[in-house]
Amino acid sequence: MSVRIAIIGAGIMGADHARIVAEDLPGASLQVVCDASQERARKVADEHGAGDVSTDPLATIKRDEVDAVLIASPDETHAPLSLAAIDAGKPVLCEKPLSQSSQECLRVIEAEVSRGRQFVQLGFMRRFDPSYRDMKAALDDGSLGAAIMMHNFHRNVKAPANFTGQMAITNSAPHEFDVARFVLGADYNAVSVFQPACIDASKTGAPVFMVLETDKGQLVNIEINNNAAYGYDVRGELVGEKGSILLNGPIHSRHNSQLKAYECYAPDWRPRFAEAYRLQNKAFLTFVRTGVFPAIASDAWDGYCAALVAEAGVEALQKGARITIPQAAKPSLYKR
Ligand code: ISE
């Protein structure tokens, strides 16, 4: 039996998930596309052969002919819609962040704990990216020695008009908060945030530079630059006592022209992380079928941990101070 999926949100990520379900997910079918704009939902539904469209997310989640839900609507709807899916007893793949508020993440965690099982797989897709997985494997097999530092660069071409300096921390950097925590197998103790003195910090997408300290004594630095102009560029290097490992993006070709050789950058994250999204969504399908939470996927607890860092990061930026990150006790449901 095919797993019937409802996609909530038909924007840039909803459309991409609809394409993945339609083209790359044998065993899944696109049942409904739901969006506040009927026209946008219809466009995505027609492009990817969905059975129906809707403008009501809560009714969509409850439909009998929907087995699982994929949430790709605006950030502030992620937690309320995840709660609705849990209430309906349906597994959900929710785009990151789970919430920008750690308290709201806790409500999702409480809902799962009270039902005694996990429903929410969180879309921190980088955990499935082959280059980050190589990084984690190199650390786990001992070839790097103990990890000391992780350097991260996250650059977008141009920040969307609504992007504030705060969103660099609450919307973009959570990818690094999560994947560095995953690779290092560590939690964070403290965060400091800097901005170059030479920039206009009030400008949409102004860059931030963050330094995180882990509970294993490592340093993780993250540059977020959402107005990098030249391309979508994510870099990372993990430095160990015996060596280091650098991420490589998927580069399929090299151009030779006018005495130059060059490679091209993607305009946004979708091509760079296409394989990660595909593998993540495949893992979600297996989760829906078997009820076994995917071993490497992010869950509601990981979403909570990312939100704690984001909150501390915003405070660190506002106060210009190093902020300690509260440690919380993980419920046994999330111990893997
Ligand atoms: C965006 O929301 C994403 O999730 C992308 O993966 C990330 O690269 C970008 O910075 C975010 O704004």
mmCIF file of C-alpha atoms and ligand atoms in Angstrom:
data_model
loop_
_atom_site.group_PDB
_atom_site.id
_atom_site.type_symbol
_atom_site.label_atom_id
_atom_site.label_comp_id
_atom_site.label_asym_id
_atom_site.label_seq_id
_atom_site.Cartn_x
_atom_site.Cartn_y
_atom_site.Cartn_z
ATOM 1 C CA MET A 1 0.000 0.000 0.000
ATOM 2 C CA SER A 2 1.287 3.404 -0.961
ATOM 3 C CA VAL A 3 1.882 5.920 1.857
ATOM 4 C CA ARG A 4 -0.386 8.915 1.193
ATOM 5 C CA ILE A 5 1.354 12.177 2.023
ATOM 6 C CA ALA A 6 -0.079 15.648 2.596
ATOM 7 C CA ILE A 7 2.262 18.583 2.044
ATOM 8 C CA ILE A 8 1.455 21.711 4.017
ATOM 9 C CA GLY A 9 2.990 24.788 2.431
ATOM 10 C CA ALA A 10 3.547 25.151 -1.295
ATOM 11 C CA GLY A 11 6.412 27.637 -1.213
ATOM 12 C CA ILE A 12 10.008 26.949 -2.200
ATOM 13 C CA MET A 13 10.481 23.929 0.102
ATOM 14 C CA GLY A 14 6.924 22.578 -0.216
ATOM 15 C CA ALA A 15 7.318 22.511 -3.987
ATOM 16 C CA ASP A 16 10.688 20.771 -3.665
ATOM 17 C CA HIS A 17 9.286 18.133 -1.306
ATOM 18 C CA ALA A 18 6.354 17.600 -3.695
ATOM 19 C CA ARG A 19 8.860 16.963 -6.498
ATOM 20 C CA ILE A 20 10.817 14.504 -4.337
ATOM 21 C CA VAL A 21 7.655 12.610 -3.345
ATOM 22 C CA ALA A 22 6.481 12.474 -6.965
ATOM 23 C CA GLU A 23 9.799 11.597 -8.599
ATOM 24 C CA ASP A 24 12.059 9.998 -6.024
ATOM 25 C CA LEU A 25 9.953 8.238 -3.441
ATOM 26 C CA PRO A 26 8.615 4.929 -4.720
ATOM 27 C CA GLY A 27 5.916 3.716 -2.357
ATOM 28 C CA ALA A 28 4.663 7.224 -1.518
ATOM 29 C CA SER A 29 1.968 9.238 -3.238
ATOM 30 C CA LEU A 30 1.141 12.907 -3.076
ATOM 31 C CA GLN A 31 -2.393 13.004 -1.710
ATOM 32 C CA VAL A 32 -2.987 16.697 -0.940
ATOM 33 C CA VAL A 33 -1.105 19.952 -1.313
ATOM 34 C CA CYS A 34 -2.282 22.557 1.197
ATOM 35 C CA ASP A 35 -1.400 26.242 1.168
ATOM 36 C CA ALA A 36 -2.994 29.502 2.318
ATOM 37 C CA SER A 37 -3.107 30.366 -1.387
ATOM 38 C CA GLN A 38 -5.321 27.950 -3.316
ATOM 39 C CA GLU A 39 -3.633 29.045 -6.522
ATOM 40 C CA ARG A 40 -0.153 28.192 -5.247
ATOM 41 C CA ALA A 41 -1.368 24.834 -3.924
ATOM 42 C CA ARG A 42 -3.002 24.073 -7.277
ATOM 43 C CA LYS A 43 0.153 24.920 -9.208
ATOM 44 C CA VAL A 44 2.322 22.566 -7.135
ATOM 45 C CA ALA A 45 -0.395 19.876 -7.138
ATOM 46 C CA ASP A 46 -0.708 20.014 -10.931
ATOM 47 C CA GLU A 47 3.043 20.000 -11.473
ATOM 48 C CA HIS A 48 3.522 16.900 -9.341
ATOM 49 C CA GLY A 49 0.267 15.016 -9.801
ATOM 50 C CA ALA A 50 -1.331 15.477 -6.359
ATOM 51 C CA GLY A 51 -4.859 14.159 -5.899
ATOM 52 C CA ASP A 52 -6.303 17.252 -4.228
ATOM 53 C CA VAL A 53 -5.627 20.734 -2.847
ATOM 54 C CA SER A 54 -6.699 22.485 0.335
ATOM 55 C CA THR A 55 -6.302 25.802 2.145
ATOM 56 C CA ASP A 56 -7.029 24.358 5.615
ATOM 57 C CA PRO A 57 -3.979 22.716 7.229
ATOM 58 C CA LEU A 58 -5.765 21.347 10.307
ATOM 59 C CA ALA A 59 -8.521 19.681 8.262
ATOM 60 C CA THR A 60 -5.876 18.332 5.847
ATOM 61 C CA ILE A 61 -3.944 16.692 8.683
ATOM 62 C CA LYS A 62 -7.125 15.015 9.951
ATOM 63 C CA ARG A 63 -8.237 13.581 6.603
ATOM 64 C CA ASP A 64 -8.677 9.791 6.636
ATOM 65 C CA GLU A 65 -6.892 9.402 3.315
ATOM 66 C CA VAL A 66 -3.740 11.114 4.671
ATOM 67 C CA ASP A 67 -1.221 8.724 6.293
ATOM 68 C CA ALA A 68 1.638 11.151 6.934
ATOM 69 C CA VAL A 69 2.283 14.883 6.881
ATOM 70 C CA LEU A 70 5.113 16.972 5.512
ATOM 71 C CA ILE A 71 5.231 20.502 6.950
ATOM 72 C CA ALA A 72 6.916 23.164 4.841
ATOM 73 C CA SER A 73 4.850 26.215 5.813
ATOM 74 C CA PRO A 74 6.348 29.347 7.502
ATOM 75 C CA ASP A 75 8.567 28.786 10.578
ATOM 76 C CA GLU A 76 5.978 29.955 13.144
ATOM 77 C CA THR A 77 3.490 27.273 12.007
ATOM 78 C CA HIS A 78 5.885 24.312 12.408
ATOM 79 C CA ALA A 79 5.221 23.514 16.066
ATOM 80 C CA PRO A 80 1.419 24.067 16.054
ATOM 81 C CA LEU A 81 1.031 21.876 12.964
ATOM 82 C CA SER A 82 3.361 19.212 14.390
ATOM 83 C CA LEU A 83 1.172 19.172 17.502
ATOM 84 C CA ALA A 84 -1.917 18.731 15.309
ATOM 85 C CA ALA A 85 -0.256 15.789 13.510
ATOM 86 C CA ILE A 86 0.680 14.179 16.843
ATOM 87 C CA ASP A 87 -2.892 14.686 17.998
ATOM 88 C CA ALA A 88 -4.124 12.925 14.858
ATOM 89 C CA GLY A 89 -1.585 10.122 15.451
ATOM 90 C CA LYS A 90 0.231 10.783 12.155
ATOM 91 C CA PRO A 91 3.990 10.832 11.555
ATOM 92 C CA VAL A 92 5.316 14.176 10.412
ATOM 93 C CA LEU A 93 8.404 15.363 8.587
ATOM 94 C CA CYS A 94 8.676 18.987 9.689
ATOM 95 C CA GLU A 95 10.989 21.518 8.071
ATOM 96 C CA LYS A 96 13.466 23.189 10.422
ATOM 97 C CA PRO A 97 13.312 24.978 12.820
ATOM 98 C CA LEU A 98 10.772 23.112 14.961
ATOM 99 C CA SER A 99 10.189 26.466 16.635
ATOM 100 C CA GLN A 100 12.129 29.613 17.376
ATOM 101 C CA SER A 101 11.003 29.191 20.970
ATOM 102 C CA SER A 102 12.477 26.430 23.129
ATOM 103 C CA GLN A 103 9.298 26.500 25.266
ATOM 104 C CA GLU A 104 7.208 25.676 22.223
ATOM 105 C CA CYS A 105 9.593 22.820 21.326
ATOM 106 C CA LEU A 106 9.015 21.485 24.829
ATOM 107 C CA ARG A 107 5.282 21.349 24.148
ATOM 108 C CA VAL A 108 5.928 19.107 21.144
ATOM 109 C CA ILE A 109 8.217 16.942 23.266
ATOM 110 C CA GLU A 110 5.572 16.696 26.010
ATOM 111 C CA ALA A 111 2.952 15.655 23.433
ATOM 112 C CA GLU A 112 5.216 12.860 22.158
ATOM 113 C CA VAL A 113 6.189 11.748 25.640
ATOM 114 C CA SER A 114 2.564 11.582 26.740
ATOM 115 C CA ARG A 115 1.752 9.393 23.720
ATOM 116 C CA GLY A 116 4.800 7.240 24.413
ATOM 117 C CA ARG A 117 6.216 7.407 20.886
ATOM 118 C CA GLN A 118 7.903 9.701 18.410
ATOM 119 C CA PHE A 119 5.995 11.270 15.534
ATOM 120 C CA VAL A 120 8.179 14.188 14.479
ATOM 121 C CA GLN A 121 11.193 13.797 12.195
ATOM 122 C CA LEU A 122 12.809 17.199 11.853
ATOM 123 C CA GLY A 123 14.152 18.434 8.510
ATOM 124 C CA PHE A 124 17.762 19.069 9.510
ATOM 125 C CA MET A 125 18.655 17.313 6.268
ATOM 126 C CA ARG A 126 22.403 17.912 6.467
ATOM 127 C CA ARG A 127 22.725 14.837 8.717
ATOM 128 C CA PHE A 128 21.986 12.814 5.563
ATOM 129 C CA ASP A 129 24.456 14.695 3.345
ATOM 130 C CA PRO A 130 27.282 12.359 2.187
ATOM 131 C CA SER A 131 30.012 14.930 2.943
ATOM 132 C CA TYR A 132 28.908 15.436 6.555
ATOM 133 C CA ARG A 133 28.515 11.683 6.917
ATOM 134 C CA ASP A 134 32.126 11.200 5.762
ATOM 135 C CA MET A 135 33.124 13.781 8.350
ATOM 136 C CA LYS A 136 31.323 11.948 11.109
ATOM 137 C CA ALA A 137 32.717 8.574 9.957
ATOM 138 C CA ALA A 138 36.294 9.956 9.946
ATOM 139 C CA LEU A 139 35.826 11.073 13.532
ATOM 140 C CA ASP A 140 34.117 7.871 14.652
ATOM 141 C CA ASP A 141 36.740 5.542 13.064
ATOM 142 C CA GLY A 142 39.543 7.321 14.951
ATOM 143 C CA SER A 143 41.510 8.471 11.893
ATOM 144 C CA LEU A 144 41.289 12.145 12.911
ATOM 145 C CA GLY A 145 42.061 11.559 16.558
ATOM 146 C CA ALA A 146 39.970 13.529 19.030
ATOM 147 C CA ALA A 147 38.026 16.474 17.570
ATOM 148 C CA ILE A 148 39.252 19.914 18.614
ATOM 149 C CA MET A 149 37.517 22.466 16.376
ATOM 150 C CA MET A 150 34.898 22.670 13.664
ATOM 151 C CA HIS A 151 34.831 25.597 11.221
ATOM 152 C CA ASN A 152 31.587 26.349 9.393
ATOM 153 C CA PHE A 153 30.726 28.823 6.634
ATOM 154 C CA HIS A 154 27.140 29.246 5.453
ATOM 155 C CA ARG A 155 26.572 31.740 2.651
ATOM 156 C CA ASN A 156 23.461 32.552 0.654
ATOM 157 C CA VAL A 157 23.359 34.768 -2.449
ATOM 158 C CA LYS A 158 20.845 37.283 -1.101
ATOM 159 C CA ALA A 159 18.772 37.404 2.054
ATOM 160 C CA PRO A 160 14.998 37.446 1.590
ATOM 161 C CA ALA A 161 13.472 40.874 2.300
ATOM 162 C CA ASN A 162 12.155 39.802 5.742
ATOM 163 C CA PHE A 163 15.536 38.543 6.967
ATOM 164 C CA THR A 164 16.888 40.293 10.055
ATOM 165 C CA GLY A 165 20.260 39.737 11.763
ATOM 166 C CA GLN A 166 18.277 37.699 14.242
ATOM 167 C CA MET A 167 17.074 35.320 11.520
ATOM 168 C CA ALA A 168 20.655 34.514 10.569
ATOM 169 C CA ILE A 169 20.738 32.957 14.052
ATOM 170 C CA THR A 170 17.184 31.586 14.267
ATOM 171 C CA ASN A 171 16.656 30.410 10.676
ATOM 172 C CA SER A 172 20.029 29.809 8.960
ATOM 173 C CA ALA A 173 22.497 28.872 11.731
ATOM 174 C CA PRO A 174 20.290 26.124 13.258
ATOM 175 C CA HIS A 175 21.553 23.898 10.425
ATOM 176 C CA GLU A 176 25.076 24.245 11.796
ATOM 177 C CA PHE A 177 23.955 24.038 15.443
ATOM 178 C CA ASP A 178 22.389 20.690 14.646
ATOM 179 C CA VAL A 179 24.914 19.160 12.284
ATOM 180 C CA ALA A 180 27.973 20.119 14.370
ATOM 181 C CA ARG A 181 26.291 18.676 17.464
ATOM 182 C CA PHE A 182 25.534 15.513 15.453
ATOM 183 C CA VAL A 183 29.070 15.156 14.018
ATOM 184 C CA LEU A 184 30.799 15.868 17.340
ATOM 185 C CA GLY A 185 28.344 13.945 19.490
ATOM 186 C CA ALA A 186 28.458 16.907 21.878
ATOM 187 C CA ASP A 187 26.170 19.518 23.393
ATOM 188 C CA TYR A 188 26.880 23.218 23.739
ATOM 189 C CA ASN A 189 27.864 25.070 26.897
ATOM 190 C CA ALA A 190 28.097 28.644 25.653
ATOM 191 C CA VAL A 191 27.817 30.936 22.658
ATOM 192 C CA SER A 192 29.322 34.292 21.662
ATOM 193 C CA VAL A 193 28.201 36.253 18.602
ATOM 194 C CA PHE A 194 30.100 38.947 16.717
ATOM 195 C CA GLN A 195 29.375 41.199 13.766
ATOM 196 C CA PRO A 196 32.030 42.987 11.726
ATOM 197 C CA ALA A 197 32.259 46.611 12.902
ATOM 198 C CA CYS A 198 32.534 47.762 9.294
ATOM 199 C CA ILE A 199 29.026 46.654 8.284
ATOM 200 C CA ASP A 200 25.577 48.153 8.807
ATOM 201 C CA ALA A 201 24.240 45.625 11.334
ATOM 202 C CA SER A 202 20.645 46.799 10.820
ATOM 203 C CA LYS A 203 20.748 45.763 7.143
ATOM 204 C CA THR A 204 18.641 42.747 6.102
ATOM 205 C CA GLY A 205 20.798 39.638 6.260
ATOM 206 C CA ALA A 206 23.768 41.319 7.973
ATOM 207 C CA PRO A 207 26.488 38.696 8.621
ATOM 208 C CA VAL A 208 27.108 37.130 12.013
ATOM 209 C CA PHE A 209 30.081 35.193 13.333
ATOM 210 C CA MET A 210 29.393 32.796 16.181
ATOM 211 C CA VAL A 211 31.684 30.864 18.486
ATOM 212 C CA LEU A 212 30.222 27.914 20.365
ATOM 213 C CA GLU A 213 31.880 25.980 23.159
ATOM 214 C CA THR A 214 30.929 22.330 23.525
ATOM 215 C CA ASP A 215 30.652 20.249 26.671
ATOM 216 C CA LYS A 216 33.688 18.304 25.388
ATOM 217 C CA GLY A 217 35.770 21.485 25.362
ATOM 218 C CA GLN A 218 35.761 21.917 21.572
ATOM 219 C CA LEU A 219 35.248 25.174 19.661
ATOM 220 C CA VAL A 220 32.759 25.482 16.806
ATOM 221 C CA ASN A 221 32.738 28.656 14.755
ATOM 222 C CA ILE A 222 29.981 29.579 12.321
ATOM 223 C CA GLU A 223 29.967 32.376 9.771
ATOM 224 C CA ILE A 224 26.508 33.167 8.444
ATOM 225 C CA ASN A 225 26.519 35.516 5.479
ATOM 226 C CA ASN A 226 23.166 35.696 3.769
ATOM 227 C CA ASN A 227 24.270 38.369 1.277
ATOM 228 C CA ALA A 228 27.373 36.688 -0.072
ATOM 229 C CA ALA A 229 26.368 37.663 -3.638
ATOM 230 C CA TYR A 230 28.413 35.047 -5.529
ATOM 231 C CA GLY A 231 26.547 31.779 -4.844
ATOM 232 C CA TYR A 232 25.225 29.330 -2.268
ATOM 233 C CA ASP A 233 28.318 28.155 -0.456
ATOM 234 C CA VAL A 234 28.482 25.878 2.572
ATOM 235 C CA ARG A 235 31.918 24.920 3.815
ATOM 236 C CA GLY A 236 33.114 23.062 6.831
ATOM 237 C CA GLU A 237 36.260 21.617 8.300
ATOM 238 C CA LEU A 238 36.588 19.342 11.271
ATOM 239 C CA VAL A 239 39.998 19.539 12.914
ATOM 240 C CA GLY A 240 41.202 16.646 15.019
ATOM 241 C CA GLU A 241 44.430 15.939 16.891
ATOM 242 C CA LYS A 242 45.764 13.802 14.010
ATOM 243 C CA GLY A 243 44.238 15.384 10.910
ATOM 244 C CA SER A 244 41.327 17.278 9.447
ATOM 245 C CA ILE A 245 38.492 16.691 7.004
ATOM 246 C CA LEU A 246 36.849 19.234 4.695
ATOM 247 C CA LEU A 247 33.358 19.059 3.206
ATOM 248 C CA ASN A 248 33.065 18.871 -0.587
ATOM 249 C CA GLY A 249 29.853 19.889 -2.317
ATOM 250 C CA PRO A 250 28.636 17.832 -5.272
ATOM 251 C CA ILE A 251 30.482 19.349 -8.247
ATOM 252 C CA HIS A 252 29.531 17.592 -11.489
ATOM 253 C CA SER A 253 31.597 19.539 -13.969
ATOM 254 C CA ARG A 254 34.464 21.946 -14.509
ATOM 255 C CA HIS A 255 34.340 24.622 -17.183
ATOM 256 C CA ASN A 256 37.339 25.623 -19.287
ATOM 257 C CA SER A 257 37.100 28.916 -21.093
ATOM 258 C CA GLN A 258 39.271 31.915 -21.960
ATOM 259 C CA LEU A 259 42.393 30.566 -20.264
ATOM 260 C CA LYS A 260 40.451 29.813 -17.093
ATOM 261 C CA ALA A 261 39.093 26.708 -15.399
ATOM 262 C CA TYR A 262 36.123 27.155 -13.074
ATOM 263 C CA GLU A 263 33.296 25.414 -11.235
ATOM 264 C CA CYS A 264 29.797 26.846 -10.682
ATOM 265 C CA TYR A 265 27.950 27.540 -7.427
ATOM 266 C CA ALA A 266 24.289 26.646 -6.973
ATOM 267 C CA PRO A 267 21.907 29.626 -6.569
ATOM 268 C CA ASP A 268 20.471 28.143 -3.336
ATOM 269 C CA TRP A 269 20.599 25.139 -1.005
ATOM 270 C CA ARG A 270 18.388 22.769 -2.997
ATOM 271 C CA PRO A 271 20.996 21.547 -5.524
ATOM 272 C CA ARG A 272 23.774 21.494 -2.901
ATOM 273 C CA PHE A 273 21.735 19.298 -0.577
ATOM 274 C CA ALA A 274 19.596 17.425 -3.149
ATOM 275 C CA GLU A 275 20.939 14.031 -2.104
ATOM 276 C CA ALA A 276 20.487 14.864 1.588
ATOM 277 C CA TYR A 277 16.826 15.779 1.026
ATOM 278 C CA ARG A 278 16.252 12.622 -0.993
ATOM 279 C CA LEU A 279 17.807 10.368 1.652
ATOM 280 C CA GLN A 280 16.034 12.209 4.479
ATOM 281 C CA ASN A 281 12.633 11.798 2.802
ATOM 282 C CA LYS A 282 13.363 8.131 2.078
ATOM 283 C CA ALA A 283 14.171 7.614 5.758
ATOM 284 C CA PHE A 284 10.879 9.324 6.641
ATOM 285 C CA LEU A 285 8.969 6.903 4.429
ATOM 286 C CA THR A 286 10.613 3.965 6.207
ATOM 287 C CA PHE A 287 9.713 5.564 9.538
ATOM 288 C CA VAL A 288 6.056 5.868 8.476
ATOM 289 C CA ARG A 289 6.036 2.227 7.357
ATOM 290 C CA THR A 290 7.873 0.645 10.275
ATOM 291 C CA GLY A 291 7.312 3.062 13.169
ATOM 292 C CA VAL A 292 11.066 2.866 13.864
ATOM 293 C CA PHE A 293 12.599 6.335 14.112
ATOM 294 C CA PRO A 294 15.502 6.725 11.607
ATOM 295 C CA ALA A 295 18.828 6.293 13.408
ATOM 296 C CA ILE A 296 20.505 9.480 12.178
ATOM 297 C CA ALA A 297 17.528 11.817 11.733
ATOM 298 C CA SER A 298 16.859 14.847 13.926
ATOM 299 C CA ASP A 299 13.920 14.612 16.277
ATOM 300 C CA ALA A 300 11.920 16.984 18.474
ATOM 301 C CA TRP A 301 14.651 16.861 21.134
ATOM 302 C CA ASP A 302 17.261 17.950 18.580
ATOM 303 C CA GLY A 303 14.891 20.751 17.543
ATOM 304 C CA TYR A 304 14.698 21.840 21.174
ATOM 305 C CA CYS A 305 18.505 21.809 21.510
ATOM 306 C CA ALA A 306 18.831 23.959 18.359
ATOM 307 C CA ALA A 307 16.230 26.403 19.697
ATOM 308 C CA LEU A 308 18.108 26.732 23.007
ATOM 309 C CA VAL A 309 21.275 27.722 21.134
ATOM 310 C CA ALA A 310 19.371 30.119 18.864
ATOM 311 C CA GLU A 311 17.797 31.857 21.877
ATOM 312 C CA ALA A 312 21.165 32.139 23.605
ATOM 313 C CA GLY A 313 22.685 33.352 20.308
ATOM 314 C CA VAL A 314 20.134 36.153 19.941
ATOM 315 C CA GLU A 315 20.793 37.193 23.547
ATOM 316 C CA ALA A 316 24.556 37.076 22.946
ATOM 317 C CA LEU A 317 24.157 39.327 19.901
ATOM 318 C CA GLN A 318 21.922 41.800 21.734
ATOM 319 C CA LYS A 319 24.075 41.993 24.870
ATOM 320 C CA GLY A 320 27.456 41.622 23.195
ATOM 321 C CA ALA A 321 28.255 38.966 25.806
ATOM 322 C CA ARG A 322 29.129 35.279 26.062
ATOM 323 C CA ILE A 323 25.921 33.487 27.054
ATOM 324 C CA THR A 324 25.794 30.085 28.706
ATOM 325 C CA ILE A 325 23.358 27.577 27.281
ATOM 326 C CA PRO A 326 21.083 25.804 29.759
ATOM 327 C CA GLN A 327 21.479 22.027 29.941
ATOM 328 C CA ALA A 328 18.277 20.046 30.027
ATOM 329 C CA ALA A 329 17.497 16.457 30.955
ATOM 330 C CA LYS A 330 16.634 14.347 27.921
ATOM 331 C CA PRO A 331 13.481 12.227 28.308
ATOM 332 C CA SER A 332 14.191 8.514 27.799
ATOM 333 C CA LEU A 333 11.990 8.500 24.653
ATOM 334 C CA TYR A 334 14.807 10.340 22.847
ATOM 335 C CA LYS A 335 17.742 8.209 24.021
ATOM 336 C CA ARG A 336 19.031 6.405 20.944
HETATM 337 C C1 ISE B 1 16.874 28.473 4.705
HETATM 338 O O1 ISE B 1 15.706 28.605 5.480
HETATM 339 C C2 ISE B 1 17.320 27.069 4.712
HETATM 340 O O2 ISE B 1 16.842 26.239 5.437
HETATM 341 C C3 ISE B 1 18.528 26.801 3.937
HETATM 342 O O3 ISE B 1 18.890 25.458 3.984
HETATM 343 C C4 ISE B 1 19.639 27.667 4.473
HETATM 344 O O4 ISE B 1 20.807 27.485 3.744
HETATM 345 C C5 ISE B 1 19.251 29.123 4.459
HETATM 346 O O5 ISE B 1 20.269 29.878 5.028
HETATM 347 C C6 ISE B 1 17.983 29.295 5.272
HETATM 348 O O6 ISE B 1 17.620 30.640 5.278
#
